[in-house]
PDB file of C-alpha atoms in Angstrom:
ATOM      1  CA  MET R   1     106.271  94.509  94.488  1.00 39.00           C
ATOM      2  CA  SER R   2     108.547  91.250  95.152  1.00 39.00           C
ATOM      3  CA  GLU R   3     107.454  88.491  94.948  1.00 39.00           C
ATOM      4  CA  ALA R   4     106.494  88.341  98.549  1.00 43.00           C
ATOM      5  CA  HIS R   5     103.602  90.281  97.868  1.00 46.00           C
ATOM      6  CA  GLU R   6     102.361  89.683  94.015  1.00 44.00           C
ATOM      7  CA  ALA R   7      98.937  87.877  93.970  1.00 36.00           C
ATOM      8  CA  GLY R   8      98.553  84.416  94.641  1.00 35.00           C
ATOM      9  CA  ALA R   9      96.876  80.693  95.869  1.00 37.00           C
ATOM     10  CA  ALA R  10      96.506  81.335  99.158  1.00 36.00           C
ATOM     11  CA  THR R  11      98.841  79.185 101.613  1.00 42.00           C
ATOM     12  CA  GLY R  12      99.306  77.576 104.817  1.00 46.00           C
ATOM     13  CA  HIS R  13      99.794  81.794 107.285  1.00 58.00           C
ATOM     14  CA  ASP R  14      98.600  83.829 103.992  1.00 89.00           C
ATOM     15  CA  VAL R  15      98.274  87.410 104.829  1.00 97.00           C
ATOM     16  CA  LEU R  16      94.968  89.220 102.272  1.00 97.00           C
ATOM     17  CA  VAL R  17      96.194  93.105 101.323  1.00 98.00           C
ATOM     18  CA  THR R  18      93.249  94.351 100.232  1.00 97.00           C
ATOM     19  CA  THR R  19      93.369  98.391 101.083  1.00 96.00           C
ATOM     20  CA  PRO R  20      97.261 100.257  98.325  1.00 94.00           C
ATOM     21  CA  SER R  21      98.599 102.220 100.697  1.00 93.00           C
ATOM     22  CA  PHE R  22     100.232  99.119 103.075  1.00 96.00           C
ATOM     23  CA  GLY R  23     103.370 100.671 102.025  1.00 95.00           C
ATOM     24  CA  GLN R  24     102.605 102.087  99.279  1.00 93.00           C
ATOM     25  CA  HIS R  25     105.268 104.866  99.963  1.00 89.00           C
ATOM     26  CA  ALA R  26     107.819 102.184 102.596  1.00 91.00           C
ATOM     27  CA  ARG R  27     109.649  98.635 102.147  1.00 94.00           C
ATOM     28  CA  GLU R  28     109.755  97.950 105.571  1.00 96.00           C
ATOM     29  CA  PRO R  29     105.531  97.101 106.271  1.00 97.00           C
ATOM     30  CA  TRP R  30     106.571  94.265 104.198  1.00 97.00           C
ATOM     31  CA  GLU R  31     109.671  93.445 104.269  1.00 97.00           C
ATOM     32  CA  VAL R  32     108.301  92.334 108.390  1.00 97.00           C
ATOM     33  CA  PHE R  33     105.533  90.088 106.272  1.00 97.00           C
ATOM     34  CA  GLU R  34     109.404  88.392 104.180  1.00 95.00           C
ATOM     35  CA  ALA R  35     112.140  88.732 107.418  1.00 96.00           C
ATOM     36  CA  ALA R  36     108.627  85.912 109.202  1.00 95.00           C
ATOM     37  CA  GLY R  37     108.370  83.935 105.915  1.00 94.00           C
ATOM     38  CA  VAL R  38     104.545  85.027 105.594  1.00 94.00           C
ATOM     39  CA  ARG R  39     103.425  85.261 102.394  1.00 93.00           C
ATOM     40  CA  ALA R  40     101.013  88.286 102.109  1.00 95.00           C
ATOM     41  CA  ARG R  41      98.842  89.050  98.740  1.00 94.00           C
ATOM     42  CA  THR R  42      97.254  92.331  97.505  1.00 95.00           C
ATOM     43  CA  ALA R  43      93.252  92.216  96.348  1.00 96.00           C
ATOM     44  CA  SER R  44      92.724  92.254  92.878  1.00 94.00           C
ATOM     45  CA  ALA R  45      89.314  94.501  93.482  1.00 95.00           C
ATOM     46  CA  ALA R  46      89.884  98.079  94.243  1.00 94.00           C
ATOM     47  CA  HIS R  47      89.896  99.470  97.661  1.00 94.00           C
ATOM     48  CA  PRO R  48      87.539  99.922  98.836  1.00 94.00           C
ATOM     49  CA  LEU R  49      85.384  96.330  98.300  1.00 97.00           C
ATOM     50  CA  THR R  50      82.571  95.091  99.030  1.00 97.00           C
ATOM     51  CA  GLU R  51      81.172  92.853 101.360  1.00 98.00           C
ATOM     52  CA  ARG R  52      81.151  90.813  97.657  1.00 97.00           C
ATOM     53  CA  GLN R  53      84.419  91.190  96.830  1.00 98.00           C
ATOM     54  CA  LEU R  54      85.834  90.675 100.414  1.00 97.00           C
ATOM     55  CA  ILE R  55      84.405  87.365 100.618  1.00 97.00           C
ATOM     56  CA  GLU R  56      85.236  85.621  97.593  1.00 96.00           C
ATOM     57  CA  GLU R  57      89.266  87.374  98.377  1.00 95.00           C
ATOM     58  CA  ALA R  58      89.508  86.256 101.700  1.00 94.00           C
ATOM     59  CA  GLU R  59      88.680  82.792 100.779  1.00 91.00           C
ATOM     60  CA  GLY R  60      91.592  80.157 102.593  1.00 92.00           C
ATOM     61  CA  VAL R  61      93.576  83.827 104.228  1.00 95.00           C
ATOM     62  CA  ARG R  62      94.813  83.623 107.856  1.00 96.00           C
ATOM     63  CA  ALA R  63      94.707  87.390 107.994  1.00 98.00           C
ATOM     64  CA  LEU R  64      93.876  90.822 106.045  1.00 98.00           C
ATOM     65  CA  VAL R  65      94.727  93.959 106.412  1.00 98.00           C
ATOM     66  CA  VAL R  66      91.570  96.006 105.336  1.00 98.00           C
ATOM     67  CA  GLY R  67      91.457 100.169 104.776  1.00 95.00           C
ATOM     68  CA  LEU R  68      87.495 101.302 104.510  1.00 92.00           C
ATOM     69  CA  ASP R  69      86.423  97.218 103.573  1.00 96.00           C
ATOM     70  CA  PRO R  70      83.652  96.575 105.340  1.00 97.00           C
ATOM     71  CA  VAL R  71      84.082  93.346 107.446  1.00 98.00           C
ATOM     72  CA  THR R  72      80.829  92.224 108.772  1.00 98.00           C
ATOM     73  CA  ALA R  73      79.629  88.254 109.863  1.00 98.00           C
ATOM     74  CA  ALA R  74      78.854  87.132 106.977  1.00 98.00           C
ATOM     75  CA  VAL R  75      82.632  88.115 106.315  1.00 98.00           C
ATOM     76  CA  LEU R  76      84.065  86.142 109.196  1.00 98.00           C
ATOM     77  CA  ASP R  77      81.041  83.483 108.631  1.00 97.00           C
ATOM     78  CA  ALA R  78      82.456  83.356 105.288  1.00 95.00           C
ATOM     79  CA  ALA R  79      86.284  82.474 106.041  1.00 95.00           C
ATOM     80  CA  PRO R  80      86.937  80.107 108.836  1.00 95.00           C
ATOM     81  CA  GLY R  81      90.789  80.029 108.520  1.00 95.00           C
ATOM     82  CA  LEU R  82      90.648  84.135 109.201  1.00 97.00           C
ATOM     83  CA  THR R  83      93.153  84.610 112.314  1.00 97.00           C
ATOM     84  CA  VAL R  84      93.596  88.465 112.911  1.00 98.00           C
ATOM     85  CA  VAL R  85      91.809  90.887 110.749  1.00 98.00           C
ATOM     86  CA  ALA R  86      94.633  94.311 111.551  1.00 98.00           C
ATOM     87  CA  LYS R  87      92.943  97.468 110.084  1.00 98.00           C
ATOM     88  CA  HIS R  88      95.638  99.554 108.737  1.00 96.00           C
ATOM     89  CA  GLY R  89      94.974 102.804 110.847  1.00 91.00           C
ATOM     90  CA  VAL R  90      93.139 102.798 113.283  1.00 88.00           C
ATOM     91  CA  GLY R  91      89.175 104.183 113.324  1.00 87.00           C
ATOM     92  CA  THR R  92      87.644  99.974 113.379  1.00 94.00           C
ATOM     93  CA  ASP R  93      84.166 101.132 112.449  1.00 91.00           C
ATOM     94  CA  ASN R  94      83.706  99.815 109.214  1.00 94.00           C
ATOM     95  CA  ILE R  95      85.189  96.456 111.450  1.00 97.00           C
ATOM     96  CA  ASP R  96      82.521  93.887 113.261  1.00 97.00           C
ATOM     97  CA  LEU R  97      83.749  93.768 116.738  1.00 97.00           C
ATOM     98  CA  SER R  98      80.969  92.017 118.442  1.00 98.00           C
ATOM     99  CA  ALA R  99      81.078  89.046 115.437  1.00 98.00           C
ATOM    100  CA  ALA R 100      85.009  89.397 115.300  1.00 98.00           C
ATOM    101  CA  ALA R 101      84.859  88.151 118.267  1.00 98.00           C
ATOM    102  CA  ALA R 102      82.525  85.800 118.957  1.00 98.00           C
ATOM    103  CA  HIS R 103      84.274  84.469 116.276  1.00 97.00           C
ATOM    104  CA  GLY R 104      86.969  84.470 117.748  1.00 97.00           C
ATOM    105  CA  VAL R 105      88.758  86.231 115.468  1.00 98.00           C
ATOM    106  CA  ARG R 106      91.657  88.956 116.366  1.00 98.00           C
ATOM    107  CA  VAL R 107      91.046  92.549 115.363  1.00 98.00           C
ATOM    108  CA  VAL R 108      94.500  95.043 115.626  1.00 98.00           C
ATOM    109  CA  ASN R 109      95.169  98.195 114.688  1.00 98.00           C
ATOM    110  CA  ALA R 110      97.913 101.186 115.043  1.00 96.00           C
ATOM    111  CA  PRO R 111      97.076 103.774 117.408  1.00 94.00           C
ATOM    112  CA  GLY R 112      99.015 107.188 117.073  1.00 93.00           C
ATOM    113  CA  SER R 113     101.053 105.689 113.713  1.00 94.00           C
ATOM    114  CA  ASN R 114      99.094 108.597 111.860  1.00 93.00           C
ATOM    115  CA  THR R 115      99.449 111.106 114.711  1.00 96.00           C
ATOM    116  CA  THR R 116     101.675 113.761 112.899  1.00 97.00           C
ATOM    117  CA  ALA R 117     100.006 112.807 109.670  1.00 97.00           C
ATOM    118  CA  VAL R 118      96.582 114.270 110.671  1.00 97.00           C
ATOM    119  CA  ALA R 119      97.612 116.907 112.828  1.00 98.00           C
ATOM    120  CA  ASP R 120      99.043 118.922 110.157  1.00 98.00           C
ATOM    121  CA  MET R 121      97.484 118.303 107.863  1.00 98.00           C
ATOM    122  CA  THR R 122      94.617 120.311 109.751  1.00 98.00           C
ATOM    123  CA  MET R 123      95.981 123.001 109.982  1.00 98.00           C
ATOM    124  CA  ALA R 124      96.813 122.853 106.081  1.00 98.00           C
ATOM    125  CA  LEU R 125      93.676 122.443 105.392  1.00 98.00           C
ATOM    126  CA  LEU R 126      92.406 125.090 108.342  1.00 98.00           C
ATOM    127  CA  LEU R 127      95.555 127.678 106.310  1.00 98.00           C
ATOM    128  CA  ALA R 128      94.437 126.853 103.607  1.00 98.00           C
ATOM    129  CA  ALA R 129      90.479 126.934 104.191  1.00 98.00           C
ATOM    130  CA  VAL R 130      90.797 130.603 106.383  1.00 98.00           C
ATOM    131  CA  ARG R 131      93.264 132.317 104.143  1.00 97.00           C
ATOM    132  CA  ARG R 132      91.268 131.395 100.684  1.00 97.00           C
ATOM    133  CA  ILE R 133      95.310 129.964  99.620  1.00 98.00           C
ATOM    134  CA  VAL R 134      94.199 127.940  96.732  1.00 97.00           C
ATOM    135  CA  PRO R 135      91.359 130.436  94.334  1.00 97.00           C
ATOM    136  CA  ALA R 136      94.414 132.760  95.307  1.00 97.00           C
ATOM    137  CA  HIS R 137      96.731 129.941  93.491  1.00 97.00           C
ATOM    138  CA  ALA R 138      94.081 129.903  90.133  1.00 97.00           C
ATOM    139  CA  SER R 139      94.516 133.682  90.043  1.00 98.00           C
ATOM    140  CA  VAL R 140      98.640 133.499  89.837  1.00 98.00           C
ATOM    141  CA  THR R 141      98.468 130.971  87.445  1.00 98.00           C
ATOM    142  CA  GLY R 142      96.027 132.321  84.934  1.00 98.00           C
ATOM    143  CA  GLY R 143      98.067 135.386  85.192  1.00 98.00           C
ATOM    144  CA  ARG R 144      95.296 137.444  87.712  1.00 97.00           C
ATOM    145  CA  TRP R 145      95.473 139.123  90.441  1.00 98.00           C
ATOM    146  CA  ASP R 146      93.346 138.641  92.818  1.00 97.00           C
ATOM    147  CA  ARG R 147      94.244 139.339  96.234  1.00 96.00           C
ATOM    148  CA  PHE R 148      92.575 137.517  99.412  1.00 96.00           C
ATOM    149  CA  PHE R 149      91.235 138.460 102.981  1.00 95.00           C
ATOM    150  CA  GLY R 150      90.986 135.805 105.452  1.00 94.00           C
ATOM    151  CA  PRO R 151      90.531 136.498 109.790  1.00 96.00           C
ATOM    152  CA  GLU R 152      94.180 135.709 111.313  1.00 97.00           C
ATOM    153  CA  LEU R 153      94.096 132.852 113.820  1.00 98.00           C
ATOM    154  CA  ALA R 154      94.937 134.392 116.627  1.00 98.00           C
ATOM    155  CA  GLY R 155      92.371 134.930 119.240  1.00 98.00           C
ATOM    156  CA  ARG R 156      90.299 133.164 117.070  1.00 98.00           C
ATOM    157  CA  THR R 157      88.710 130.132 119.556  1.00 98.00           C
ATOM    158  CA  LEU R 158      89.178 126.238 117.981  1.00 99.00           C
ATOM    159  CA  GLY R 159      86.410 123.620 118.585  1.00 99.00           C
ATOM    160  CA  ILE R 160      88.123 119.913 118.983  1.00 99.00           C
ATOM    161  CA  VAL R 161      85.709 117.043 118.772  1.00 98.00           C
ATOM    162  CA  GLY R 162      87.412 114.245 119.645  1.00 98.00           C
ATOM    163  CA  PHE R 163      90.699 114.853 122.205  1.00 98.00           C
ATOM    164  CA  GLY R 164      92.353 111.547 120.992  1.00 96.00           C
ATOM    165  CA  ARG R 165      95.948 111.454 119.923  1.00 95.00           C
ATOM    166  CA  ILE R 166      95.171 113.717 117.153  1.00 96.00           C
ATOM    167  CA  GLY R 167      92.900 116.496 118.091  1.00 98.00           C
ATOM    168  CA  GLN R 168      95.657 116.539 120.975  1.00 98.00           C
ATOM    169  CA  ALA R 169      98.278 116.348 118.266  1.00 98.00           C
ATOM    170  CA  VAL R 170      96.446 119.148 117.041  1.00 98.00           C
ATOM    171  CA  ALA R 171      95.921 121.010 120.457  1.00 98.00           C
ATOM    172  CA  ARG R 172      99.620 122.065 119.818  1.00 98.00           C
ATOM    173  CA  ARG R 173      99.379 122.785 116.543  1.00 98.00           C
ATOM    174  CA  ALA R 174      97.560 125.318 117.377  1.00 98.00           C
ATOM    175  CA  ARG R 175      99.070 126.948 120.210  1.00 98.00           C
ATOM    176  CA  GLY R 176     101.459 128.023 118.812  1.00 98.00           C
ATOM    177  CA  PHE R 177      99.067 130.115 116.087  1.00 98.00           C
ATOM    178  CA  ASP R 178      98.170 131.640 119.693  1.00 98.00           C
ATOM    179  CA  MET R 179      94.011 130.343 118.891  1.00 98.00           C
ATOM    180  CA  ASP R 180      92.739 129.733 122.277  1.00 98.00           C
ATOM    181  CA  LEU R 181      91.171 126.123 122.345  1.00 98.00           C
ATOM    182  CA  ILE R 182      88.024 123.847 123.619  1.00 98.00           C
ATOM    183  CA  ALA R 183      88.164 120.940 123.128  1.00 98.00           C
ATOM    184  CA  TYR R 184      84.363 117.649 123.859  1.00 98.00           C
ATOM    185  CA  ASP R 185      85.410 113.981 123.955  1.00 97.00           C
ATOM    186  CA  PRO R 186      82.847 112.817 125.829  1.00 95.00           C
ATOM    187  CA  HIS R 187      84.984 109.430 126.856  1.00 94.00           C
ATOM    188  CA  LEU R 188      87.788 110.569 128.147  1.00 96.00           C
ATOM    189  CA  PRO R 189      88.406 111.846 132.330  1.00 97.00           C
ATOM    190  CA  ALA R 190      88.905 115.929 132.968  1.00 96.00           C
ATOM    191  CA  ALA R 191      91.237 115.401 134.678  1.00 97.00           C
ATOM    192  CA  VAL R 192      93.015 114.486 130.186  1.00 97.00           C
ATOM    193  CA  PHE R 193      91.565 118.272 129.734  1.00 98.00           C
ATOM    194  CA  ALA R 194      92.995 119.606 133.440  1.00 97.00           C
ATOM    195  CA  GLU R 195      96.647 117.938 132.156  1.00 97.00           C
ATOM    196  CA  ARG R 196      96.449 119.325 128.385  1.00 98.00           C
ATOM    197  CA  GLY R 197      95.244 122.637 129.071  1.00 98.00           C
ATOM    198  CA  VAL R 198      92.612 122.569 127.264  1.00 98.00           C
ATOM    199  CA  PRO R 199      88.586 122.881 128.780  1.00 98.00           C
ATOM    200  CA  SER R 200      86.271 120.652 128.980  1.00 98.00           C
ATOM    201  CA  VAL R 201      82.694 121.955 127.166  1.00 98.00           C
ATOM    202  CA  THR R 202      80.115 120.437 125.855  1.00 98.00           C
ATOM    203  CA  LEU R 203      79.238 119.585 121.932  1.00 98.00           C
ATOM    204  CA  ASP R 204      76.143 122.285 122.158  1.00 98.00           C
ATOM    205  CA  GLU R 205      78.906 124.288 123.778  1.00 98.00           C
ATOM    206  CA  LEU R 206      81.609 123.918 121.435  1.00 98.00           C
ATOM    207  CA  ILE R 207      79.455 124.787 118.700  1.00 98.00           C
ATOM    208  CA  ALA R 208      77.768 127.751 119.468  1.00 98.00           C
ATOM    209  CA  ALA R 209      81.714 129.393 121.281  1.00 98.00           C
ATOM    210  CA  ALA R 210      84.367 127.945 118.109  1.00 98.00           C
ATOM    211  CA  ASP R 211      84.700 129.989 115.379  1.00 98.00           C
ATOM    212  CA  VAL R 212      86.501 126.637 114.035  1.00 98.00           C
ATOM    213  CA  ILE R 213      85.424 123.698 114.595  1.00 99.00           C
ATOM    214  CA  THR R 214      87.732 120.463 113.814  1.00 99.00           C
ATOM    215  CA  LEU R 215      86.447 116.508 114.321  1.00 98.00           C
ATOM    216  CA  HIS R 216      89.044 114.056 115.625  1.00 97.00           C
ATOM    217  CA  LEU R 217      86.733 111.205 116.465  1.00 92.00           C
ATOM    218  CA  PRO R 218      85.403 107.934 115.179  1.00 86.00           C
ATOM    219  CA  MET R 219      81.801 107.655 112.993  1.00 83.00           C
ATOM    220  CA  PRO R 220      79.376 107.398 115.626  1.00 78.00           C
ATOM    221  CA  SER R 221      75.791 106.010 115.329  1.00 79.00           C
ATOM    222  CA  GLY R 222      72.312 107.772 114.607  1.00 82.00           C
ATOM    223  CA  GLY R 223      73.659 109.555 111.745  1.00 86.00           C
ATOM    224  CA  PRO R 224      76.238 112.890 110.950  1.00 96.00           C
ATOM    225  CA  LEU R 225      77.841 114.805 114.800  1.00 97.00           C
ATOM    226  CA  LEU R 226      77.129 118.431 113.178  1.00 98.00           C
ATOM    227  CA  GLY R 227      73.803 117.444 111.657  1.00 97.00           C
ATOM    228  CA  ARG R 228      71.847 120.847 109.144  1.00 98.00           C
ATOM    229  CA  ALA R 229      70.858 122.530 113.009  1.00 98.00           C
ATOM    230  CA  GLU R 230      74.170 121.390 114.433  1.00 98.00           C
ATOM    231  CA  LEU R 231      75.395 123.249 111.386  1.00 98.00           C
ATOM    232  CA  ALA R 232      73.908 126.713 111.068  1.00 98.00           C
ATOM    233  CA  ALA R 233      74.171 127.437 115.088  1.00 98.00           C
ATOM    234  CA  MET R 234      78.046 127.727 114.461  1.00 98.00           C
ATOM    235  CA  LYS R 235      78.530 131.322 114.109  1.00 98.00           C
ATOM    236  CA  PRO R 236      78.658 133.093 111.912  1.00 98.00           C
ATOM    237  CA  GLY R 237      81.842 133.466 109.266  1.00 98.00           C
ATOM    238  CA  SER R 238      82.867 129.930 111.130  1.00 98.00           C
ATOM    239  CA  CYS R 239      84.944 126.817 108.959  1.00 98.00           C
ATOM    240  CA  VAL R 240      84.974 123.346 109.135  1.00 98.00           C
ATOM    241  CA  ILE R 241      87.254 120.729 109.047  1.00 99.00           C
ATOM    242  CA  ASN R 242      87.163 117.437 109.198  1.00 98.00           C
ATOM    243  CA  THR R 243      90.648 114.946 108.165  1.00 98.00           C
ATOM    244  CA  ALA R 244      87.915 112.088 111.290  1.00 96.00           C
ATOM    245  CA  ARG R 245      84.651 109.983 108.684  1.00 93.00           C
ATOM    246  CA  GLY R 246      82.892 112.035 106.295  1.00 93.00           C
ATOM    247  CA  GLY R 247      79.640 110.664 107.624  1.00 93.00           C
ATOM    248  CA  LEU R 248      80.289 112.865 110.844  1.00 97.00           C
ATOM    249  CA  VAL R 249      78.556 116.202 108.086  1.00 98.00           C
ATOM    250  CA  ASP R 250      75.772 116.757 106.825  1.00 98.00           C
ATOM    251  CA  GLU R 251      77.200 117.223 103.535  1.00 98.00           C
ATOM    252  CA  ASP R 252      74.644 119.071 102.355  1.00 98.00           C
ATOM    253  CA  ALA R 253      73.899 120.973 104.710  1.00 98.00           C
ATOM    254  CA  LEU R 254      77.186 122.066 105.004  1.00 98.00           C
ATOM    255  CA  ALA R 255      77.764 123.109 101.685  1.00 98.00           C
ATOM    256  CA  GLU R 256      74.161 124.910 101.464  1.00 98.00           C
ATOM    257  CA  LEU R 257      75.892 127.268 104.585  1.00 98.00           C
ATOM    258  CA  LEU R 258      78.632 128.317 102.565  1.00 98.00           C
ATOM    259  CA  HIS R 259      76.607 128.987  99.543  1.00 98.00           C
ATOM    260  CA  SER R 260      74.755 131.486 101.943  1.00 98.00           C
ATOM    261  CA  GLY R 261      77.890 132.170 103.523  1.00 98.00           C
ATOM    262  CA  HIS R 262      76.572 131.371 106.838  1.00 98.00           C
ATOM    263  CA  LEU R 263      79.806 129.484 107.480  1.00 98.00           C
ATOM    264  CA  ALA R 264      82.722 131.138 105.911  1.00 98.00           C
ATOM    265  CA  ALA R 265      85.035 128.211 104.927  1.00 98.00           C
ATOM    266  CA  ALA R 266      85.286 124.671 104.569  1.00 98.00           C
ATOM    267  CA  GLY R 267      88.574 122.169 104.823  1.00 98.00           C
ATOM    268  CA  ILE R 268      87.505 118.632 104.510  1.00 98.00           C
ATOM    269  CA  ASP R 269      89.619 115.094 103.702  1.00 98.00           C
ATOM    270  CA  VAL R 270      86.743 112.828 103.664  1.00 97.00           C
ATOM    271  CA  PHE R 271      83.787 112.482 102.361  1.00 97.00           C
ATOM    272  CA  ALA R 272      80.401 109.756 102.939  1.00 94.00           C
ATOM    273  CA  THR R 273      81.115 108.159  99.978  1.00 93.00           C
ATOM    274  CA  GLU R 274      84.574 108.319  98.178  1.00 92.00           C
ATOM    275  CA  PRO R 275      85.482 109.576  95.010  1.00 93.00           C
ATOM    276  CA  PRO R 276      82.800 111.795  96.109  1.00 96.00           C
ATOM    277  CA  ALA R 277      80.717 111.867  92.580  1.00 96.00           C
ATOM    278  CA  GLY R 278      77.709 114.509  92.809  1.00 96.00           C
ATOM    279  CA  ASN R 279      78.484 115.769  95.907  1.00 98.00           C
ATOM    280  CA  PRO R 280      77.493 119.020  96.402  1.00 98.00           C
ATOM    281  CA  LEU R 281      81.192 119.987  98.882  1.00 98.00           C
ATOM    282  CA  LEU R 282      82.946 119.477  94.855  1.00 98.00           C
ATOM    283  CA  THR R 283      80.856 123.161  93.688  1.00 98.00           C
ATOM    284  CA  ALA R 284      80.610 125.063  97.200  1.00 98.00           C
ATOM    285  CA  PRO R 285      82.624 127.672  97.518  1.00 97.00           C
ATOM    286  CA  ASN R 286      85.265 128.389 100.019  1.00 97.00           C
ATOM    287  CA  ALA R 287      85.174 124.414 100.825  1.00 98.00           C
ATOM    288  CA  VAL R 288      89.279 123.345 100.001  1.00 98.00           C
ATOM    289  CA  LEU R 289      88.714 119.862  99.699  1.00 98.00           C
ATOM    290  CA  THR R 290      91.343 116.699  99.374  1.00 98.00           C
ATOM    291  CA  PRO R 291      90.944 112.527  98.846  1.00 97.00           C
ATOM    292  CA  HIS R 292      91.523 111.340 101.845  1.00 94.00           C
ATOM    293  CA  CYS R 293      95.097 111.376 102.247  1.00 94.00           C
ATOM    294  CA  ALA R 294      95.662 113.013 105.525  1.00 96.00           C
ATOM    295  CA  ALA R 295      97.638 109.767 107.391  1.00 92.00           C
ATOM    296  CA  PHE R 296      99.297 109.521 103.519  1.00 92.00           C
ATOM    297  CA  THR R 297     103.954 110.460 104.277  1.00 94.00           C
ATOM    298  CA  GLN R 298     106.191 108.770 104.386  1.00 93.00           C
ATOM    299  CA  GLN R 299     106.920 108.037 107.764  1.00 95.00           C
ATOM    300  CA  ALA R 300     103.223 107.193 108.329  1.00 95.00           C
ATOM    301  CA  ASN R 301     103.051 104.972 105.709  1.00 94.00           C
ATOM    302  CA  ALA R 302     105.989 102.615 107.028  1.00 96.00           C
ATOM    303  CA  ALA R 303     104.952 103.512 110.919  1.00 96.00           C
ATOM    304  CA  MET R 304     101.665 102.464 110.454  1.00 96.00           C
ATOM    305  CA  GLY R 305     101.777  99.178 108.391  1.00 97.00           C
ATOM    306  CA  SER R 306     104.689  98.180 110.143  1.00 98.00           C
ATOM    307  CA  THR R 307     102.443  98.232 113.258  1.00 98.00           C
ATOM    308  CA  VAL R 308      99.861  95.393 112.254  1.00 98.00           C
ATOM    309  CA  ALA R 309     101.850  93.344 110.405  1.00 98.00           C
ATOM    310  CA  ALA R 310     104.380  93.163 113.144  1.00 98.00           C
ATOM    311  CA  ASP R 311     100.503  92.383 115.298  1.00 98.00           C
ATOM    312  CA  VAL R 312      99.925  90.216 112.398  1.00 98.00           C
ATOM    313  CA  VAL R 313     102.642  87.855 112.850  1.00 97.00           C
ATOM    314  CA  ARG R 314     102.643  88.226 116.542  1.00 97.00           C
ATOM    315  CA  VAL R 315      98.913  86.751 115.922  1.00 97.00           C
ATOM    316  CA  LEU R 316      99.955  83.847 113.401  1.00 96.00           C
ATOM    317  CA  ARG R 317     103.097  82.653 115.651  1.00 96.00           C
ATOM    318  CA  GLY R 318      99.728  82.435 118.944  1.00 96.00           C
ATOM    319  CA  GLU R 319     101.119  85.394 120.380  1.00 97.00           C
ATOM    320  CA  GLU R 320     100.260  88.287 122.065  1.00 98.00           C
ATOM    321  CA  PRO R 321     100.234  91.369 119.557  1.00 98.00           C
ATOM    322  CA  VAL R 322     100.592  94.657 121.716  1.00 98.00           C
ATOM    323  CA  ASN R 323      98.129  96.722 119.749  1.00 97.00           C
ATOM    324  CA  ALA R 324      94.401  94.725 119.653  1.00 98.00           C
ATOM    325  CA  VAL R 325      90.728  95.807 119.456  1.00 97.00           C
ATOM    326  CA  VAL R 326      89.537  92.595 120.306  1.00 95.00           C
TER     327      VAL R 326
END
C-alpha cells in the first residue's frame, strides 16, 4: 500500500475507503486520488462497518467510498464536513438517499462497471448448479467416479427479474445457449423489452413459466421478492440464481424446497447476512454458493474503483459528478 492511501489522520480533502475491494486488484483507482493530490485512507474496522463504527471512522472526512456499510442519517449527522458518498458498485440501498439530499451530500456510484463480470458469474453459477459441477469435481478428487445427470439449457426458459444493464447482459449470454427468455421489470418502458426482443411479463407469469429464475435488481422494501409462496409456485425441478441481494430470496424456504426436491438447484452469490454462518443454504443439496464475488474481476475492479474515484475528485473540486445518484 502506498503512502498516499495508508491509514492515518484526516486532512482537508480526506477520503475514507471502507470497502477492501476498492483497488484490490488494480492500481488505477488509487492513482486517481494520488494524481489529484487527494489523500485516501482505509478503515481500521472490518467491512462492512456497523453504523457506530462508520460514525467513529468518518469523523472529519470529506468523502466516503463504501461497499455494504450503512450510510444512515446518523452517520451523515456525525460527519458535517462530508461532501460526497461513493458506492463502490451500483446498488445504493445501503445509503439513505433522502438524508443525503437533506444534508447536501452528493451520492455517486459506478453503473455498468461490473455488468460483464456479474453476467458472466450468473451463467457460471447456472451451469455449475444444473450440471452439478461441484459434486462431480468432489467425486473425482475423492477417488470416486460418480457421474451426474442434469438438464441442457437449450429450450429452457430463463426468467430474468430486473432487466437493466446486467439483466440484459445475461440475456445476451443465455441466447448463446439457445434459451427462451422472459423478463420482469416494472420500472422499464415496453420499448426496452421490444428492442431487446425479450417478452415483458408480470412476476407471477415469470414464476409460473421459468425453468430458471435469475435476480438482477436492488433490494425492495417489504421483504423478499421470492418468498415462500413464490418459491413454492415455481415449476418443479426449476432453479434459482441470485447475484443481486441476499434479501431478495427467503433463504429458509429456498433451503427447504431444495431438500424436498421441489427445486432442483440454486446458485447463490449473496446472502441476507454475510458471511452466512448458520444459514440453512450451507447444508442444502444442489446449492452452489460463492462469497459475494460476482463483480470480482480485475477489469471490473479497475473500472469500478476508477469511476467512483474520479467522481469523488470532481465533487471535491466543486464540479458536477458524472454518475450522480443524488
